[in-house]
XYZ file of C-alpha atoms in Angstrom:
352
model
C -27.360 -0.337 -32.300
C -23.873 -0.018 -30.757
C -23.695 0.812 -27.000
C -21.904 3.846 -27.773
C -20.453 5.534 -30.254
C -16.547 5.437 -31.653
C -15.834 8.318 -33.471
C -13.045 8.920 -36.391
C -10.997 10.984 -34.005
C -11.465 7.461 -31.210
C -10.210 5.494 -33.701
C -7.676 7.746 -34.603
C -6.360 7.535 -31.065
C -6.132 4.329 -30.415
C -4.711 3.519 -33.372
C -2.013 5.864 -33.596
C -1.042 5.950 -29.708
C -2.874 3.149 -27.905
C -2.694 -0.177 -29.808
C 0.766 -1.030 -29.937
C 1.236 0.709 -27.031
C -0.722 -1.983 -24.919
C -0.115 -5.720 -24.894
C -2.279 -8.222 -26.524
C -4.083 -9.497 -23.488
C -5.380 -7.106 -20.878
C -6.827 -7.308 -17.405
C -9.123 -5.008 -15.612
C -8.914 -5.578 -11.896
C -11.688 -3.355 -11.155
C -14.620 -3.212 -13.157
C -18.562 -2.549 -12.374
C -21.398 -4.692 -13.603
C -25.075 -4.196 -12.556
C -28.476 -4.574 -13.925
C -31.397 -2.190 -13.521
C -31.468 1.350 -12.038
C -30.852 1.493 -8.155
C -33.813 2.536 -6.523
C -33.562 6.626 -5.376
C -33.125 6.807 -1.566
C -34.319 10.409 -0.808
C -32.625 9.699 2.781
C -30.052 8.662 2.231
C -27.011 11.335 3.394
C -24.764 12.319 0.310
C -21.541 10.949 0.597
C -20.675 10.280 -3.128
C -20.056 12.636 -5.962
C -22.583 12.327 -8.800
C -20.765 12.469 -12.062
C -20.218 9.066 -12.636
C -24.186 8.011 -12.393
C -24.653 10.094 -15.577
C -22.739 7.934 -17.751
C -24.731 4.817 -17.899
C -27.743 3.518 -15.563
C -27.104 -0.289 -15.537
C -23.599 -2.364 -17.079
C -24.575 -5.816 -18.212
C -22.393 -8.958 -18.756
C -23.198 -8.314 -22.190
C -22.701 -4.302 -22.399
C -19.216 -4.713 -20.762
C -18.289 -7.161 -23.361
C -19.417 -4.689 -26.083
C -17.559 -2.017 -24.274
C -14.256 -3.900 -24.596
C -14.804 -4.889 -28.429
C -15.491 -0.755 -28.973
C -11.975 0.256 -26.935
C -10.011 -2.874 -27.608
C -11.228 -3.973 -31.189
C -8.207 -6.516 -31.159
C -7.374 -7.000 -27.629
C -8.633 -9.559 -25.581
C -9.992 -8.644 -21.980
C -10.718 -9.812 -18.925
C -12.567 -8.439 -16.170
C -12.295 -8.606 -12.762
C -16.108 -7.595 -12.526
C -18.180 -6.734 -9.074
C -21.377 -5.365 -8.134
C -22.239 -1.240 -8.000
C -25.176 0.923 -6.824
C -25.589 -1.062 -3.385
C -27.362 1.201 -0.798
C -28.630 -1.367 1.785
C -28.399 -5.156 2.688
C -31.175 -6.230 0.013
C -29.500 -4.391 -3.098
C -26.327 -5.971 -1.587
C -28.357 -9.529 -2.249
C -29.630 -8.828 -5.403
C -26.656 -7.439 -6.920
C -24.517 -9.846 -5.636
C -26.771 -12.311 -7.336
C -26.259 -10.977 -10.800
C -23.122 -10.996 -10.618
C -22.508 -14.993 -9.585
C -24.931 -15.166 -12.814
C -22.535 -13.749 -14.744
C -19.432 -15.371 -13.378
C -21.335 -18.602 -14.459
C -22.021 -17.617 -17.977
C -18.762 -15.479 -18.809
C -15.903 -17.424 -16.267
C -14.849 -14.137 -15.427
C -13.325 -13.585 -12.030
C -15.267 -11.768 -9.311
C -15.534 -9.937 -6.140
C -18.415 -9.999 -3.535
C -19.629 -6.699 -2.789
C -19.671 -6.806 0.803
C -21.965 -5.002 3.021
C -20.413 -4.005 6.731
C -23.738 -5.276 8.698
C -22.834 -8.989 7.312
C -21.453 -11.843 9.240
C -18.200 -13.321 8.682
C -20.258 -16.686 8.311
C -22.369 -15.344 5.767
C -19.708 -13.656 3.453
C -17.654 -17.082 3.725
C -20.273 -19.193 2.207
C -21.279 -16.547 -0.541
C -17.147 -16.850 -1.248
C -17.454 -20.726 -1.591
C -20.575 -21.087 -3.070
C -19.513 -18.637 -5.766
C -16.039 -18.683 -5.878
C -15.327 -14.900 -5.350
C -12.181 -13.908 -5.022
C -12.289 -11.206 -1.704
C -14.477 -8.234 -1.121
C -15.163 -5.095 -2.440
C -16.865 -1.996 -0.210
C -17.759 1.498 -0.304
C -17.756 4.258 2.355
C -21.806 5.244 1.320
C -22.082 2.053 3.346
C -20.970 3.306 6.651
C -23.136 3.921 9.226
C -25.573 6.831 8.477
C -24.976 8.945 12.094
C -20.921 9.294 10.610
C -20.346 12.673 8.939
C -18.956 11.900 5.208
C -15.811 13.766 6.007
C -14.952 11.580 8.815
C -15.852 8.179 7.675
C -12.785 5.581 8.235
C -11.930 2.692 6.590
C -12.842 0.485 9.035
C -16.313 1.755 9.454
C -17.073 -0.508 5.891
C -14.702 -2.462 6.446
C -15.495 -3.856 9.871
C -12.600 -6.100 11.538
C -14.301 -9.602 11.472
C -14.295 -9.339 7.826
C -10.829 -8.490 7.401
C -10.173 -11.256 9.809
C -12.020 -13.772 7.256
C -10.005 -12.247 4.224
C -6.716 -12.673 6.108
C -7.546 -16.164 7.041
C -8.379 -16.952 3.459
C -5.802 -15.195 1.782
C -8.402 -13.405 -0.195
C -8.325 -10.092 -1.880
C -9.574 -6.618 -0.477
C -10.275 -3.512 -3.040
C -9.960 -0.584 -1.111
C -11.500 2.813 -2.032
C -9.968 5.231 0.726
C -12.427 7.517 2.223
C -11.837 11.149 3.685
C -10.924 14.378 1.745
C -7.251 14.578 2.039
C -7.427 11.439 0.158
C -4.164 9.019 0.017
C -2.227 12.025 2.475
C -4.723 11.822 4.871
C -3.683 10.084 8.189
C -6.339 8.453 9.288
C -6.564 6.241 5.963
C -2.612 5.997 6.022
C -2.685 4.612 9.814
C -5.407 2.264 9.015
C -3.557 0.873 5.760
C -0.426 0.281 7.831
C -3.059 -1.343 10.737
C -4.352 -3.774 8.364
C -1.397 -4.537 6.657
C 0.341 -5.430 10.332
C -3.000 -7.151 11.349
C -4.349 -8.767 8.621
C -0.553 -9.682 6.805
C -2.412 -12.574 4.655
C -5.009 -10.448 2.371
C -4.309 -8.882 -0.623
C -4.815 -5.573 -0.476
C -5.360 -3.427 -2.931
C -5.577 0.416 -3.631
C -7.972 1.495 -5.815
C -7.853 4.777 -7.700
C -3.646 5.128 -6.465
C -5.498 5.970 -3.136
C -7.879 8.550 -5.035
C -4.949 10.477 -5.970
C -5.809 12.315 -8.525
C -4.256 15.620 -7.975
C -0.228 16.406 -7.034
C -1.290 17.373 -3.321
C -3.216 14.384 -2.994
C -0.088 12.149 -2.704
C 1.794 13.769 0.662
C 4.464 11.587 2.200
C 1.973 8.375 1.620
C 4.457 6.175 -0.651
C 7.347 7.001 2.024
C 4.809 5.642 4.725
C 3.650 2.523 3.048
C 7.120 1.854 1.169
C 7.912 -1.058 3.893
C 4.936 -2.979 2.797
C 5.680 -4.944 -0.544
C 2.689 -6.792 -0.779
C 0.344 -3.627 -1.229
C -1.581 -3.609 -4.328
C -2.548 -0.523 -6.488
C -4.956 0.089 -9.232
C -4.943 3.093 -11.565
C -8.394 3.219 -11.975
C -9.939 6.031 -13.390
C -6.995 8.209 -12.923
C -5.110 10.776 -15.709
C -2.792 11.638 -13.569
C 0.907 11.168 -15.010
C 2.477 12.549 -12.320
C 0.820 10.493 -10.043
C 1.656 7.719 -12.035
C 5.285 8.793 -12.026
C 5.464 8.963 -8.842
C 3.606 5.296 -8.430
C 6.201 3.882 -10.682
C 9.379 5.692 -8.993
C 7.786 4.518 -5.453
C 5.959 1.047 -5.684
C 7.579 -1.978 -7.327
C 5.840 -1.954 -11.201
C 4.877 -6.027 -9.616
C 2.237 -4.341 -7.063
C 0.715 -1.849 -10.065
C -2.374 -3.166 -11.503
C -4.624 -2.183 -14.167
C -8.251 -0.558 -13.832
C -10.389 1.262 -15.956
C -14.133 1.452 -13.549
C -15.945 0.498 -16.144
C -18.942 2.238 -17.466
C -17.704 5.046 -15.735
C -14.199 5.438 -18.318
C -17.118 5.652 -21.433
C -17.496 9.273 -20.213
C -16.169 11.602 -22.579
C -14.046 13.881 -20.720
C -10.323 15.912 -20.282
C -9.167 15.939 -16.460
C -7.458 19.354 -15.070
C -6.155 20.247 -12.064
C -7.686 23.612 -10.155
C -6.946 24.609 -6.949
C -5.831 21.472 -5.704
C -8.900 19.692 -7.164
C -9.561 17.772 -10.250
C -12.518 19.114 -12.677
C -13.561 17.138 -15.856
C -13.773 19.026 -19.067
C -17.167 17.652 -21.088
C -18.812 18.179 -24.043
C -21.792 20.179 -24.243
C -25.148 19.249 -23.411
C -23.648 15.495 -23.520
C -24.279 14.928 -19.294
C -26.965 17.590 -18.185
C -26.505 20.113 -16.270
C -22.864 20.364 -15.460
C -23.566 22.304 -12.256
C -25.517 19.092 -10.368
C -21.369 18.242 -9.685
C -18.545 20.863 -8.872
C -16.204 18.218 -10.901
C -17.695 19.215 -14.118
C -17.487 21.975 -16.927
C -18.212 22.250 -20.359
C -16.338 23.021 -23.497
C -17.266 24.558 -26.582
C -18.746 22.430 -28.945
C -15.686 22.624 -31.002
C -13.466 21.483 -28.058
C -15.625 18.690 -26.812
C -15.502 17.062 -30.497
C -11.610 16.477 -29.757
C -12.841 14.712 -26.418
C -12.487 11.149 -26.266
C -13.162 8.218 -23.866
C -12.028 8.561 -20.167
C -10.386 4.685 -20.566
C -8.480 6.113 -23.309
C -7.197 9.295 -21.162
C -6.319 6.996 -18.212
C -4.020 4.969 -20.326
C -2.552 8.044 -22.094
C -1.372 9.432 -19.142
C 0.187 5.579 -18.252
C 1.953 6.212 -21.312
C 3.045 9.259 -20.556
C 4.065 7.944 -17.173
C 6.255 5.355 -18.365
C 7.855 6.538 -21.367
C 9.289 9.536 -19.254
C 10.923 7.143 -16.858
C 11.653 5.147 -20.166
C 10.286 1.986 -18.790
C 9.267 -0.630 -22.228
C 7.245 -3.298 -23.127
C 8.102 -6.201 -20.383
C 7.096 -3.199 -17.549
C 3.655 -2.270 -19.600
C 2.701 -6.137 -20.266
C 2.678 -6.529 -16.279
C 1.578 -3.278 -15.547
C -2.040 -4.212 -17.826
C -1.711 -8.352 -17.548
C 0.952 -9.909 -16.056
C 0.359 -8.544 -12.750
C -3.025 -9.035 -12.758
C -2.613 -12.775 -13.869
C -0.382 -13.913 -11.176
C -2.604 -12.408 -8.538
C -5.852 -13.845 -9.910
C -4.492 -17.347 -10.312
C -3.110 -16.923 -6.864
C -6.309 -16.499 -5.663
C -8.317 -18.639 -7.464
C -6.132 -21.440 -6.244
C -7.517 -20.567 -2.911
C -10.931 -20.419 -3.745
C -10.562 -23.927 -4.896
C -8.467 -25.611 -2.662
């Protein structure tokens, strides 16, 4: 039985607007794989929005490789793959784990999920041993006592690890905290701190800074525009406009592919409402739509014209860059080139 389901009007998408759109080869910087459920933590405080736990409970090597074959019958593409569902230092272990398994059976590139309690010591030997390629974090992981509204980048991303990643030159994916999002100042004056402190990591911006909405971007490109070695992903993001804006702001060589895979299986049609984003579902397909504020159903009618969330992400690329007519050579680095040179650069690292 397939992993999910590609439906005549899927096909139909991809290939009338998608296939020759996209280059032959295709990297996805940012990309989740886990087995098993994460155990419920009753008290745990909520920081996280819930929608994307209803799409699929575990990712596999193996189901991410599926994925890819459904999307992308006759692309080839890599992952850059990392753990998901960490809560505490154990899951961090375990997870971890899984994912050096799969890094041995696949070759795919990887990224320790780091927790903020561990030692620089500790996440330099997991690098070596394993050959990750930098760290990935999440703000759940911040102390518990810190109100989710006012959690700071730092408070995951604790200074001694940012010191290690500077001295090795290794990469840092970055999923901003606070409400305001990529405007907020807090998150902009700790992206300039670490690029000023920590000049040697690659940073990179998930999620365009999770802006996903017009008033999520503020005056954050003219802020960061003196740093050219910031990185940004795209992941799970429909935003043209934001994606304009990306492209008319950030060199197209710092713009990187991402699709947060399982999350992009969702079936789904992003609006904007009252400066928020709300994702337009099929009916009965995810629950009950009022567990998350982010989600509403259509009529049945309308949610059989609803297709993947990897394929909306990548329309609204397309829409992005044929506006500001950008071609092919700008779209091959935007979903490989890019991606290449930064992995290899990094991998040298690992290895030397």
């Amino acid at each position: 039985m397939s992993l999910f389901t590609v439906t005549e009007n899927d096909r139909r998408i991809y290939e009338e607007q998608l296939r020759d759109y996209l280059p032959d080869q295709i990297i996805d910087v940012h990309a989740h794989v886990w087995k098993g459920a994460p155990k419920p933590n009753p008290n745990a405080p909520k920081r996280i929005v819930s929608w994307p736990s209803l799409v699929a409970a575990e990712n596999t090597i193996e189901d991410i490789q599926e994925a890819y074959k459904l999307y992308f019958p006759d692309k080839k593409v890599t992952p850059l793959i990392y753990a998901d569902r960490i809560s505490d230092i154990e899951s961090c272990h375990a997870r971890n784990a899984y994912i050096a398994e799969s890094v041995k059976a696949t070759g795919f590139p990887a990224l320790y999920y780091s927790h903020p309690l561990q030692t620089a010591d500790e996440l330099e030997r997991e690098i070596y041993r394993h050959g990750f390629l930098g760290i990935k974090s999440y703000l759940s992981l911040s102390p518990s006592y810190i109100p989710e509204g006012e959690i700071r980048i730092l408070d995951f991303f604790p200074p001694h690890q940012l010191e290690l990643m500077n001295k090795l030159g290794l990469m840092v994916m970055l999923h901003i905290p606070r409400h305001a999002r990529l405007r907020d100042p807090v998150n902009l004056a700790q992206i300039l701190h670490i690029c000023e402190r920590y000049p040697n990591l690659r940073l990179v911006i998930a999620h365009v800074g999770r802006a996903y909405c017009k008033c999520d971007i503020g005056d954050a490109f003219e802020q960061l525009k003196d740093y050219k070695d910031l990185y940004y992903d795209i992941t799970a993001n429909t935003s043209a406009y934001v994606f304009e804006q990306l492209l008319t702001n950030v060199s197209e060589d710092r713009i990187l592919f991402g699709s947060d895979e399982p999350i992009v299986r969702m079936r789904m049609h992003r609006i904007e409402e009252n400066n928020t984003y709300i994702n337009l579902i099929p009916p009965g397909l995810y629950g009950d739509p009022g567990q998350d504020p982010h989600l509403r159903e259509v009529s049945e009618e309308e949610g059989r014209k609803l297709t993947f969330f990897m394929y909306e992400e990548i329309l609204a690329m397309k829409e992005a860059t044929t506006r500001l007519g950008l071609g092919k050579e700008t779209v091959n680095k935007l979903f490989y080139l890019n991606s290449r040179r930064l992995l290899d650069e990094l991998e040298s690292k690992v290895r030397a």
